[in-house]
Tab-separated table of C-alpha atoms and ligand atoms in Angstrom:
chain	number	residue	atom	x	y	z
F	22	MET	CA	-1.950	-13.422	-23.427
F	23	THR	CA	-0.965	-11.610	-26.679
F	24	SER	CA	-0.872	-8.380	-27.601
F	25	LYS	CA	-1.295	-6.866	-31.155
F	26	ILE	CA	1.968	-5.037	-30.389
F	27	SER	CA	3.907	-8.346	-29.524
F	28	PRO	CA	3.062	-11.588	-28.089
F	29	HIS	CA	6.366	-11.070	-25.352
F	30	VAL	CA	4.368	-9.390	-22.003
F	31	ARG	CA	6.052	-6.434	-20.399
F	32	VAL	CA	3.815	-3.940	-18.451
F	33	ARG	CA	4.324	-1.004	-16.646
F	34	PHE	CA	3.840	0.792	-12.818
F	35	ALA	CA	4.231	4.392	-13.849
F	36	PRO	CA	3.707	5.893	-9.647
F	37	SER	CA	4.276	9.731	-10.331
F	38	PRO	CA	6.791	10.411	-7.132
F	39	THR	CA	4.276	13.133	-5.451
F	40	GLY	CA	3.328	11.356	-2.388
F	41	TYR	CA	3.539	8.008	-0.634
F	42	LEU	CA	2.739	4.645	-2.066
F	43	HIS	CA	-1.012	4.159	-1.381
F	44	VAL	CA	-2.988	0.909	-1.782
F	45	GLY	CA	-4.331	1.376	-4.595
F	46	GLY	CA	-1.224	2.154	-6.450
F	47	ALA	CA	0.393	-0.899	-4.580
F	48	ARG	CA	-2.573	-2.728	-5.961
F	49	THR	CA	-1.851	-1.556	-9.448
F	50	ALA	CA	1.794	-2.299	-8.960
F	51	LEU	CA	0.558	-5.644	-7.913
F	52	TYR	CA	-1.575	-6.635	-11.063
F	53	ASN	CA	1.226	-5.447	-13.339
F	54	TYR	CA	3.207	-7.460	-11.344
F	55	LEU	CA	1.542	-10.927	-11.269
F	56	PHE	CA	0.411	-10.152	-15.255
F	57	ALA	CA	4.108	-10.277	-16.391
F	58	LYS	CA	5.421	-13.299	-14.374
F	59	LYS	CA	1.883	-15.084	-15.405
F	60	ASN	CA	3.097	-14.381	-18.823
F	61	LYS	CA	7.204	-14.617	-18.712
F	62	GLY	CA	7.130	-11.023	-19.569
F	63	GLU	CA	8.944	-8.223	-17.804
F	64	PHE	CA	7.225	-5.538	-15.433
F	65	ILE	CA	8.723	-2.346	-15.842
F	66	LEU	CA	9.322	0.755	-13.027
F	67	ARG	CA	8.993	4.119	-14.743
F	68	ILE	CA	8.976	7.456	-12.819
F	69	GLU	CA	5.815	9.961	-13.909
F	70	ASP	CA	7.474	12.846	-12.370
F	71	THR	CA	7.118	15.981	-14.898
F	72	ASP	CA	5.311	17.565	-12.199
F	73	GLU	CA	8.502	19.618	-10.982
F	74	ALA	CA	6.320	21.325	-8.522
F	75	ARG	CA	4.936	18.381	-7.097
F	76	SER	CA	7.460	15.130	-7.883
F	77	THR	CA	10.233	15.013	-5.008
F	78	GLU	CA	13.064	12.996	-4.394
F	79	GLU	CA	11.726	11.806	-1.052
F	80	SER	CA	8.578	10.616	-2.251
F	81	LEU	CA	10.329	8.549	-4.774
F	82	ARG	CA	12.542	6.788	-2.403
F	83	GLY	CA	9.740	5.749	-0.241
F	84	VAL	CA	7.572	4.829	-3.308
F	85	VAL	CA	10.608	2.301	-4.022
F	86	ASP	CA	11.255	1.337	-0.467
F	87	ASP	CA	7.645	0.350	-0.168
F	88	LEU	CA	8.121	-1.956	-3.223
F	89	VAL	CA	10.637	-3.565	-2.294
F	90	TRP	CA	9.399	-3.880	0.816
F	91	LEU	CA	6.056	-5.725	-1.178
F	92	ASN	CA	8.301	-7.638	-2.790
F	93	LEU	CA	7.559	-6.326	-6.070
F	94	LEU	CA	10.735	-6.096	-7.814
F	95	TRP	CA	10.740	-5.214	-11.130
F	96	ASP	CA	12.984	-5.934	-14.192
F	97	GLU	CA	13.714	-2.067	-15.773
F	98	GLY	CA	13.580	0.859	-14.279
F	99	VAL	CA	15.539	2.617	-11.800
F	100	ASP	CA	17.938	0.645	-9.806
F	101	PRO	CA	16.288	0.079	-5.671
F	102	VAL	CA	19.545	1.150	-3.945
F	103	THR	CA	20.998	4.296	-6.230
F	104	LEU	CA	18.109	5.220	-8.229
F	105	LYS	CA	19.733	5.199	-11.576
F	106	ASP	CA	19.124	3.580	-14.522
F	107	VAL	CA	18.647	-0.143	-15.006
F	108	GLY	CA	17.487	-1.393	-18.487
F	109	SER	CA	18.164	-0.629	-22.374
F	110	LEU	CA	15.227	1.332	-23.242
F	111	GLY	CA	15.645	4.143	-20.356
F	112	PRO	CA	16.163	6.657	-19.086
F	113	TYR	CA	12.769	5.264	-16.742
F	114	ARG	CA	12.579	8.865	-15.119
F	115	GLN	CA	10.254	11.388	-17.113
F	116	SER	CA	11.966	14.365	-16.510
F	117	GLU	CA	15.361	12.669	-18.514
F	118	ARG	CA	13.245	12.202	-21.340
F	119	GLN	CA	12.129	16.016	-22.218
F	120	HIS	CA	14.666	15.941	-25.664
F	121	ILE	CA	12.056	12.755	-26.821
F	122	TYR	CA	9.163	14.435	-26.237
F	123	LYS	CA	10.354	17.529	-28.144
F	124	GLU	CA	11.245	15.186	-30.919
F	125	TYR	CA	7.818	13.870	-31.352
F	126	ALA	CA	6.014	16.962	-30.725
F	127	ASP	CA	7.951	18.854	-33.743
F	128	LYS	CA	6.767	15.865	-36.027
F	129	LEU	CA	3.110	16.109	-34.807
F	130	LEU	CA	3.525	19.445	-35.444
F	131	LYS	CA	5.354	19.585	-38.784
F	132	ASP	CA	2.632	17.045	-39.335
F	133	GLY	CA	0.288	19.099	-38.906
F	134	LYS	CA	-1.523	16.970	-35.806
F	135	ALA	CA	-0.458	19.596	-33.353
F	136	TYR	CA	-0.388	23.170	-33.686
F	137	TYR	CA	1.166	26.268	-31.514
F	138	CYS	CA	-1.322	28.270	-29.360
F	139	PHE	CA	-0.682	31.735	-28.038
F	140	LEU	CA	-4.227	32.258	-26.372
F	141	THR	CA	-4.160	33.704	-22.993
F	142	ASP	CA	-5.284	32.328	-19.670
F	143	GLU	CA	-7.756	35.262	-19.570
F	144	GLU	CA	-9.008	34.294	-23.123
F	145	LEU	CA	-9.185	30.939	-22.376
F	146	GLU	CA	-11.687	31.955	-19.522
F	147	LYS	CA	-13.783	33.968	-21.243
F	148	GLN	CA	-13.709	31.510	-24.411
F	149	ARG	CA	-14.843	28.649	-21.360
F	150	GLU	CA	-17.515	31.590	-20.087
F	151	GLU	CA	-19.074	31.959	-23.218
F	152	ALA	CA	-19.405	28.491	-24.416
F	153	LYS	CA	-21.224	28.223	-20.977
F	154	ALA	CA	-23.316	30.929	-21.275
F	155	ALA	CA	-24.073	29.454	-24.840
F	156	GLY	CA	-25.084	25.783	-23.442
F	157	ARG	CA	-21.987	24.987	-25.653
F	158	SER	CA	-19.056	22.307	-24.492
F	159	PRO	CA	-16.161	24.278	-22.834
F	160	HIS	CA	-13.599	23.544	-25.891
F	161	VAL	CA	-11.098	25.660	-26.664
F	162	ASN	CA	-11.297	27.083	-30.348
F	163	SER	CA	-8.180	28.471	-30.945
F	164	PRO	CA	-7.668	30.445	-33.608
F	165	TYR	CA	-4.464	29.228	-34.145
F	166	GLN	CA	-4.911	26.118	-34.639
F	167	ASP	CA	-4.592	26.749	-38.919
F	168	TRP	CA	-1.099	29.078	-38.519
F	169	SER	CA	1.224	27.709	-40.428
F	170	LEU	CA	4.274	26.161	-38.617
F	171	GLU	CA	6.359	29.254	-39.821
F	172	LYS	CA	4.527	31.554	-38.969
F	173	ALA	CA	4.095	30.471	-35.388
F	174	LEU	CA	7.881	30.056	-35.066
F	175	GLU	CA	8.250	33.522	-36.450
F	176	HIS	CA	5.869	34.069	-33.484
F	177	LEU	CA	7.577	32.596	-30.635
F	178	GLU	CA	10.961	33.841	-31.786
F	179	ALA	CA	9.093	36.961	-31.728
F	180	GLY	CA	8.785	36.053	-27.946
F	181	HIS	CA	5.552	34.949	-27.657
F	182	LYS	CA	4.793	32.237	-25.638
F	183	GLY	CA	2.785	29.580	-26.593
F	184	VAL	CA	1.262	25.689	-25.722
F	185	VAL	CA	1.443	23.059	-28.657
F	186	ARG	CA	-2.095	21.305	-28.286
F	187	PHE	CA	-3.253	18.833	-30.493
F	188	LYS	CA	-5.684	19.238	-33.142
F	189	THR	CA	-8.959	17.572	-32.411
F	190	LYS	CA	-10.137	19.119	-35.289
F	191	GLY	CA	-11.133	16.238	-38.418
F	192	LEU	CA	-11.616	13.466	-35.697
F	193	ALA	CA	-15.083	13.937	-35.394
F	194	LYS	CA	-16.181	9.792	-34.222
F	195	ASP	CA	-16.703	8.183	-31.806
F	196	TYR	CA	-13.482	6.422	-30.163
F	197	ILE	CA	-14.089	3.168	-29.130
F	198	PHE	CA	-11.222	0.272	-27.461
F	199	THR	CA	-12.199	-3.227	-25.539
F	200	ASP	CA	-11.301	-2.739	-21.939
F	201	LEU	CA	-9.834	-6.286	-20.354
F	202	VAL	CA	-11.692	-5.060	-17.077
F	203	ARG	CA	-14.785	-3.514	-18.547
F	204	GLY	CA	-15.349	-4.637	-22.435
F	205	GLU	CA	-16.387	-2.760	-24.371
F	206	VAL	CA	-15.583	1.267	-23.898
F	207	LYS	CA	-16.847	4.031	-26.498
F	208	PHE	CA	-15.984	7.823	-25.800
F	209	PRO	CA	-18.231	9.898	-27.847
F	210	SER	CA	-16.154	12.454	-30.403
F	211	ASP	CA	-16.979	15.544	-28.569
F	212	MET	CA	-16.011	14.568	-25.107
F	213	VAL	CA	-12.664	16.596	-25.599
F	214	GLY	CA	-11.224	19.575	-27.116
F	215	ASP	CA	-7.914	20.141	-28.343
F	216	PHE	CA	-5.913	18.801	-25.500
F	217	VAL	CA	-1.976	20.488	-24.612
F	218	LEU	CA	1.065	18.455	-25.357
F	219	LEU	CA	3.845	20.934	-24.432
F	220	ARG	CA	3.450	23.673	-21.415
F	221	SER	CA	4.706	27.061	-22.875
F	222	ASP	CA	7.766	26.040	-20.552
F	223	GLY	CA	8.270	23.004	-23.019
F	224	MET	CA	6.972	20.524	-20.117
F	225	PRO	CA	5.492	17.636	-21.195
F	226	VAL	CA	1.675	16.705	-19.763
F	227	TYR	CA	0.888	13.568	-18.725
F	228	ASN	CA	-0.898	11.945	-21.319
F	229	PHE	CA	1.742	12.634	-23.981
F	230	CYS	CA	4.709	11.705	-22.070
F	231	CYS	CA	2.690	8.419	-20.892
F	232	VAL	CA	2.062	7.716	-24.684
F	233	ILE	CA	5.716	7.944	-26.076
F	234	ASP	CA	6.751	6.432	-23.484
F	235	ASP	CA	4.475	2.942	-23.531
F	236	HIS	CA	5.611	3.234	-27.448
F	237	LEU	CA	9.168	3.720	-26.776
F	238	MET	CA	9.424	1.304	-23.846
F	239	LYS	CA	7.544	-1.608	-25.934
F	240	ILE	CA	4.390	-2.124	-23.540
F	241	THR	CA	1.688	-4.624	-24.449
F	242	HIS	CA	-0.153	-4.240	-21.161
F	243	VAL	CA	-1.798	-1.256	-19.036
F	244	PHE	CA	-3.539	-2.075	-15.790
F	245	ARG	CA	-4.459	1.034	-13.849
F	246	ALA	CA	-6.690	2.835	-11.838
F	247	GLU	CA	-10.422	3.346	-13.042
F	248	GLU	CA	-10.005	7.183	-13.387
F	249	HIS	CA	-6.972	6.747	-15.909
F	250	LEU	CA	-10.143	6.365	-18.252
F	251	PRO	CA	-10.990	9.723	-19.294
F	252	ASN	CA	-7.204	9.999	-20.417
F	253	THR	CA	-7.142	6.921	-22.535
F	254	LEU	CA	-8.847	9.045	-24.769
F	255	ARG	CA	-7.166	11.951	-25.350
F	256	GLN	CA	-4.150	8.975	-25.437
F	257	MET	CA	-6.041	6.962	-27.856
F	258	MET	CA	-6.273	10.068	-29.848
F	259	ILE	CA	-2.197	10.228	-29.485
F	260	TYR	CA	-1.748	6.582	-30.684
F	261	GLU	CA	-3.611	7.669	-33.748
F	262	ALA	CA	-2.054	10.516	-35.079
F	263	MET	CA	1.465	8.944	-34.377
F	264	ALA	CA	0.255	5.533	-36.477
F	265	TRP	CA	1.483	3.565	-33.268
F	266	GLU	CA	-0.068	0.506	-32.401
F	267	MET	CA	-1.992	1.145	-28.966
F	268	PRO	CA	-1.398	-1.309	-25.663
F	269	GLU	CA	-3.830	-3.096	-24.550
F	270	PHE	CA	-5.867	-1.202	-21.424
F	271	GLY	CA	-7.625	-2.575	-18.400
F	272	HIS	CA	-8.799	-0.159	-16.251
F	273	MET	CA	-9.221	-1.315	-11.914
F	274	ALA	CA	-12.484	-0.704	-10.328
F	275	LEU	CA	-11.843	2.049	-7.288
F	276	ILE	CA	-11.174	1.051	-3.911
F	277	LEU	CA	-14.007	2.142	-1.516
F	278	ASP	CA	-14.193	2.398	2.030
F	279	GLU	CA	-16.397	0.631	4.557
F	280	ASP	CA	-18.906	3.476	3.715
F	281	ARG	CA	-18.558	2.739	-0.238
F	282	GLN	CA	-16.917	5.987	0.080
F	283	LYS	CA	-13.476	6.921	-1.939
F	284	LEU	CA	-10.714	5.238	0.665
F	285	SER	CA	-9.269	7.712	3.188
F	286	LYS	CA	-6.490	7.661	5.724
F	287	ARG	CA	-9.136	9.337	8.184
F	288	LYS	CA	-10.400	5.281	8.725
F	289	GLY	CA	-7.287	4.222	8.966
F	290	ALA	CA	-4.006	3.612	7.427
F	291	VAL	CA	-4.061	3.526	3.436
F	292	ALA	CA	0.146	3.987	3.186
F	293	CYS	CA	2.139	1.037	2.577
F	294	GLY	CA	4.770	2.830	5.104
F	295	GLN	CA	2.033	3.204	7.498
F	296	LEU	CA	0.846	-0.372	7.314
F	297	LYS	CA	4.490	-1.651	7.720
F	298	GLU	CA	4.605	0.583	10.765
F	299	GLU	CA	1.561	-0.671	12.290
F	300	GLY	CA	3.310	-3.999	12.136
F	301	TYR	CA	1.649	-5.338	8.943
F	302	LEU	CA	3.077	-8.193	7.105
F	303	ASN	CA	4.213	-7.824	3.229
F	304	SER	CA	2.621	-10.774	2.288
F	305	ALA	CA	-0.626	-9.888	4.077
F	306	VAL	CA	-0.867	-6.651	2.223
F	307	LEU	CA	-0.657	-8.305	-1.216
F	308	ASN	CA	-2.978	-10.442	-0.018
F	309	PHE	CA	-5.377	-8.653	0.764
F	310	ILE	CA	-4.873	-5.874	-2.128
F	311	ALA	CA	-5.061	-8.721	-4.479
F	312	LEU	CA	-8.231	-9.468	-3.741
F	313	LEU	CA	-9.269	-5.980	-4.011
F	314	GLY	CA	-10.624	-5.905	-7.967
F	315	TRP	CA	-9.345	-9.859	-8.509
F	316	SER	CA	-10.554	-13.192	-7.045
F	317	HIS	CA	-8.767	-16.823	-7.224
F	318	PRO	CA	-10.768	-19.155	-9.118
F	319	GLU	CA	-10.965	-21.623	-6.581
F	320	GLY	CA	-12.377	-18.831	-4.004
F	321	LYS	CA	-9.634	-19.406	-2.218
F	322	GLU	CA	-8.490	-16.620	0.316
F	323	ILE	CA	-5.420	-16.840	1.793
F	324	MET	CA	-2.194	-16.932	-0.723
F	325	THR	CA	1.108	-16.303	-1.444
F	326	VAL	CA	2.308	-14.531	-4.283
F	327	GLU	CA	3.248	-17.517	-5.610
F	328	ASP	CA	-0.330	-18.566	-5.883
F	329	MET	CA	-1.370	-15.584	-6.908
F	330	ILE	CA	1.103	-15.525	-10.102
F	331	GLN	CA	-0.522	-19.239	-10.523
F	332	ALA	CA	-3.952	-18.492	-10.726
F	333	PHE	CA	-3.712	-14.655	-12.007
F	334	ASP	CA	-6.166	-14.429	-14.747
F	335	ILE	CA	-7.215	-11.136	-15.774
F	336	SER	CA	-11.132	-12.306	-16.987
F	337	ARG	CA	-11.544	-12.659	-12.680
F	338	LEU	CA	-10.585	-8.795	-12.634
F	339	ASN	CA	-13.967	-6.976	-11.194
F	340	GLN	CA	-16.080	-4.109	-12.545
F	341	SER	CA	-17.672	-3.292	-9.676
F	342	GLY	CA	-15.592	-1.015	-7.023
F	343	ALA	CA	-13.677	-2.842	-4.017
F	344	ILE	CA	-14.582	-2.167	-0.144
F	345	PHE	CA	-11.351	-2.162	1.761
F	346	ASP	CA	-12.594	-3.886	4.773
F	347	ARG	CA	-10.195	-3.175	7.419
F	348	VAL	CA	-11.312	-6.343	10.318
F	349	LYS	CA	-10.949	-8.387	7.513
F	350	PHE	CA	-7.690	-6.825	6.567
F	351	LYS	CA	-6.553	-7.212	10.202
F	352	TRP	CA	-7.925	-11.203	10.339
F	353	MET	CA	-5.691	-12.162	7.047
F	354	ASN	CA	-2.787	-10.037	8.471
F	355	SER	CA	-3.086	-12.634	11.804
F	356	MET	CA	-3.137	-15.582	9.492
F	357	HIS	CA	-0.076	-14.831	7.561
F	358	LEU	CA	1.559	-13.989	10.804
F	359	ARG	CA	0.773	-17.416	12.292
F	360	ALA	CA	2.263	-19.031	9.604
F	361	LEU	CA	5.376	-17.612	10.492
F	362	PRO	CA	8.212	-19.810	12.021
F	363	ASN	CA	8.115	-18.409	15.758
F	364	MET	CA	11.537	-17.235	15.735
F	365	GLU	CA	10.671	-15.430	12.488
F	366	ILE	CA	7.781	-13.848	14.489
F	367	TRP	CA	10.039	-12.629	17.455
F	368	ASN	CA	12.411	-10.986	14.544
F	369	HIS	CA	9.683	-9.075	13.332
F	370	ILE	CA	8.035	-8.248	17.165
F	371	GLN	CA	12.024	-6.949	18.581
F	372	PRO	CA	12.021	-3.597	16.709
F	373	PHE	CA	8.146	-3.119	18.658
F	374	LEU	CA	8.898	-4.062	21.500
F	375	ALA	CA	12.597	-2.380	21.834
F	376	ARG	CA	10.878	0.940	20.965
F	377	GLU	CA	9.111	0.679	23.970
F	378	LYS	CA	12.363	-0.306	25.897
F	379	MET	CA	10.967	-3.436	27.198
F	380	GLU	CA	13.548	-5.004	28.769
F	381	LEU	CA	12.717	-9.125	28.530
F	382	PRO	CA	15.113	-12.143	28.700
F	383	GLN	CA	17.454	-12.520	25.729
F	384	ASP	CA	17.374	-16.435	25.840
F	385	PRO	CA	15.934	-18.123	22.557
F	386	VAL	CA	14.212	-21.043	24.267
F	387	TRP	CA	12.087	-18.359	26.134
F	388	GLN	CA	11.944	-16.271	23.303
F	389	GLU	CA	10.525	-19.022	20.963
F	390	LYS	CA	8.188	-20.255	23.916
F	391	SER	CA	6.789	-16.257	24.402
F	392	VAL	CA	6.036	-16.561	20.594
F	393	ALA	CA	3.874	-19.844	20.497
F	394	LEU	CA	2.145	-18.355	23.385
F	395	PHE	CA	1.127	-15.154	22.329
F	396	LYS	CA	1.062	-15.832	18.630
F	397	ASN	CA	-2.433	-16.763	18.174
F	398	TYR	CA	-3.569	-13.298	20.106
F	399	MET	CA	-1.674	-11.358	17.948
F	400	GLU	CA	-3.111	-9.803	14.605
F	401	THR	CA	-0.606	-7.257	13.802
F	402	PHE	CA	3.243	-7.226	15.011
F	403	ALA	CA	2.015	-3.830	16.756
F	404	ASP	CA	-0.081	-6.073	19.311
F	405	ALA	CA	2.918	-7.718	20.746
F	406	ILE	CA	3.623	-4.293	22.818
F	407	GLU	CA	0.461	-4.973	24.840
F	408	LEU	CA	0.847	-8.910	25.362
F	409	TYR	CA	4.720	-8.367	26.335
F	410	ARG	CA	3.645	-5.603	28.721
F	411	PRO	CA	3.149	-7.442	31.575
F	412	LEU	CA	5.903	-9.454	31.104
F	413	ASN	CA	7.958	-6.453	31.101
F	414	ASP	CA	9.496	-6.206	35.452
F	415	LYS	CA	9.916	-2.593	34.876
F	416	SER	CA	6.316	-1.937	34.100
F	417	TYR	CA	4.897	-3.676	36.739
F	418	VAL	CA	2.624	-1.418	39.368
F	419	ILE	CA	0.173	-1.628	41.291
F	420	LEU	CA	-3.282	0.231	39.962
F	421	PRO	CA	-5.438	1.938	41.716
F	422	GLU	CA	-8.266	-0.418	40.553
F	423	ALA	CA	-6.002	-3.049	42.610
F	424	GLU	CA	-6.806	-1.292	45.788
F	425	GLU	CA	-10.288	-2.757	46.329
F	426	THR	CA	-8.290	-6.640	46.303
F	427	LEU	CA	-5.845	-5.759	48.517
F	428	LYS	CA	-7.969	-4.762	50.913
F	429	TRP	CA	-10.336	-8.478	51.243
F	430	GLU	CA	-9.863	-9.990	54.624
F	431	PRO	CA	-7.853	-13.074	53.051
F	432	THR	CA	-5.412	-11.211	50.567
F	433	LYS	CA	-2.897	-11.143	52.983
F	434	ALA	CA	-3.262	-15.045	53.292
F	435	VAL	CA	-3.305	-15.603	49.501
F	436	LEU	CA	-0.483	-13.390	48.621
F	437	THR	CA	1.811	-15.013	51.007
F	438	ALA	CA	0.622	-18.373	50.196
F	439	TRP	CA	1.631	-17.463	46.537
F	440	ARG	CA	4.707	-16.279	47.413
F	441	ASP	CA	6.195	-18.984	49.965
F	442	LEU	CA	4.600	-21.279	46.712
F	443	VAL	CA	6.727	-19.947	44.429
F	444	LYS	CA	9.325	-19.428	46.208
F	445	ALA	CA	9.792	-23.272	46.786
F	446	PHE	CA	9.324	-23.781	43.249
F	447	PRO	CA	12.322	-26.135	42.193
F	448	SER	CA	13.155	-24.054	38.787
F	449	ASP	CA	13.003	-20.987	37.126
F	450	TYR	CA	9.745	-21.209	35.080
F	451	MET	CA	7.159	-23.020	35.448
F	452	SER	CA	4.439	-24.376	32.905
F	453	GLU	CA	1.036	-23.580	32.832
F	454	ASP	CA	0.000	-27.027	34.417
F	455	GLU	CA	2.166	-26.514	37.197
F	456	PHE	CA	1.095	-22.790	37.922
F	457	LEU	CA	-2.700	-24.506	38.113
F	458	LYS	CA	-1.734	-26.937	40.647
F	459	LEU	CA	0.705	-24.484	42.708
F	460	GLN	CA	-2.831	-21.988	42.352
F	461	ASP	CA	-4.818	-24.957	43.995
F	462	GLU	CA	-2.118	-25.333	46.578
F	463	VAL	CA	-2.817	-21.401	47.503
F	464	LYS	CA	-6.821	-22.961	47.389
F	465	ASN	CA	-5.748	-25.660	49.829
F	466	GLN	CA	-3.762	-23.582	51.937
F	467	THR	CA	-5.820	-20.485	52.527
F	468	GLY	CA	-9.047	-22.098	51.593
F	469	ALA	CA	-9.553	-18.602	49.409
F	470	LYS	CA	-11.829	-19.534	46.001
F	471	GLY	CA	-13.646	-18.013	43.225
F	472	LYS	CA	-12.510	-14.347	42.631
F	473	HIS	CA	-10.748	-14.010	46.716
F	474	LEU	CA	-8.004	-16.639	45.151
F	475	PHE	CA	-7.671	-15.144	41.295
F	476	MET	CA	-7.631	-11.627	41.795
F	477	PRO	CA	-5.236	-11.295	44.189
F	478	ILE	CA	-2.755	-13.452	42.548
F	479	ARG	CA	-3.708	-11.650	39.335
F	480	VAL	CA	-2.794	-8.337	41.317
F	481	ALA	CA	0.779	-10.409	42.119
F	482	VAL	CA	1.122	-10.884	38.696
F	483	ILE	CA	0.184	-7.562	36.608
F	484	GLY	CA	-0.656	-5.238	39.032
F	485	LYS	CA	-4.225	-5.461	38.624
F	486	PRO	CA	-7.545	-7.796	39.672
F	487	HIS	CA	-8.582	-8.220	35.661
F	488	GLY	CA	-6.795	-8.577	32.272
F	489	ALA	CA	-4.887	-11.190	30.982
F	490	GLU	CA	-4.993	-14.815	31.401
F	491	LEU	CA	-2.406	-15.668	33.906
F	492	LYS	CA	-1.660	-19.407	33.013
F	493	ILE	CA	-0.445	-17.786	29.612
F	494	LEU	CA	1.760	-15.294	31.211
F	495	VAL	CA	2.847	-16.869	34.280
F	496	PRO	CA	4.956	-19.797	32.637
F	497	LEU	CA	7.116	-16.411	31.178
F	498	ILE	CA	7.537	-15.051	33.933
F	499	LYS	CA	10.837	-15.702	35.688
F	500	LYS	CA	10.582	-17.163	39.294
F	501	ASP	CA	12.747	-14.016	40.772
F	502	SER	CA	10.764	-11.603	39.407
F	503	LEU	CA	7.386	-13.507	40.298
F	504	ILE	CA	8.788	-13.190	43.837
F	505	ALA	CA	9.566	-9.657	43.739
F	506	ARG	CA	5.993	-8.576	42.831
F	507	ALA	CA	4.868	-11.148	44.931
F	508	GLU	CA	6.477	-8.990	47.489
F	509	GLN	CA	5.185	-5.643	46.177
F	510	ALA	CA	1.790	-6.869	46.190
F	511	LEU	CA	1.966	-7.914	49.499
F	512	ALA	CA	3.498	-4.337	50.519
F	513	ALA	CA	0.395	-2.913	49.394
F	514	THR	CA	-1.835	-4.523	51.697
T	620	LIG	N1	1.584	8.386	-12.792
T	620	LIG	C1	0.054	8.030	-13.018
T	620	LIG	C2	-0.260	7.680	-12.143
T	620	LIG	O1	0.214	7.798	-11.071
T	620	LIG	C3	-0.008	6.647	-13.846
T	620	LIG	C4	-0.959	6.951	-14.974
T	620	LIG	C5	-1.039	5.486	-15.967
T	620	LIG	O2	-0.522	4.396	-15.338
T	620	LIG	O3	-0.852	5.555	-17.400
T	620	LIG	O4	-1.552	7.265	-11.778
């Protein structure tokens, strides 16, 4: 995909480090990444940290770590470990590019395309109110727009504070561009008034930095969220004033919650860090967010990043809002999870089990076997906690709900037969079939059947009469441990 600027694709992800990386940001990063890879171009990470009050190093660290976790690695930007610049067109942190923005603001000032404006906040507010009362657009009407630069500089010298404003006078025309997602977009000429480029403390604003950086970093295509569409008009005006070619823009539709409202964390995790904590796989997160606004040409649902790169085609980007379906997300995660080798799953669940202080066998053969039996019941790695809990000897307690079962007439005999048959079992672990046979033997010996047979045994294994399937659990519990639990249950009868 070539652009007017260059046939060589260069895209960027430009987070503002003012919070965590959420799924919307991750999707923007992913689409830019896929587009770069598909076109053998470069993916750049630019840090938009000019909002000094809200940008933090901690947030930058978090965003970088999340991108690394997602494996969306960049060719230029900040080093993932040291956060120092990597690449020849840096600095890649806007806070280190102030001198560059100043230089270009000076050029616009000299060319008469921008001006120093000394209107105070009160004056601006008054103008807005008057315009509102008269039914006019609330645009600034600055008496300073026609001052000569010399006069403005003298005014500044004299100690007055002023912002640099972009001059829209004389630009009365429609601004039209072809959006890569939405097709033709037309902005009416009077949509914006003279907007600020540099604040009175010299800090540049987003729209200005964005244009300067996209140009100097030779960005050819910009995929970003729909909420930036109104910014595109201001950016087009700056490109025009600079006589620079614009990159191609694609504005992606919003991600919505199941109730079609803006995605909110109240209904579940939307931060990538939290998804990781909750036991989602990075490959599943990428797969899921890829499909929030794009679809595979053959309707493929489960994909690796390689599959996505192969198939990525911006003509399949969706114009309408995508629904963040959490049920589908879990299902997709379970698909990715089950495709992993068992020991890899074990390595993923291990920290979750360790956090719960579970003491489980160290034997890799046991670990592999447990995963083979449990993985079809896991949607996320965190699900392992409840699956493995009954295997942890320390968690074995007889729960109050077992009381009634323990009082039944045949229970004692069932538990005794169960304990003795387990004791006589020749090896440490029994298979599912061996367990079923043993259970039949308890039935033969005691004459107990149905719930009078199954429920006492369940109490002797998990401490309660209902719950997990014994034929899955028993093969994972060592003989000694089964005996000790049976003794405990017997003691409670
Ligand atoms: N820093 C902006 C944001 O986080 C980037 C906007 C853009 O991609 O131009 O939303």
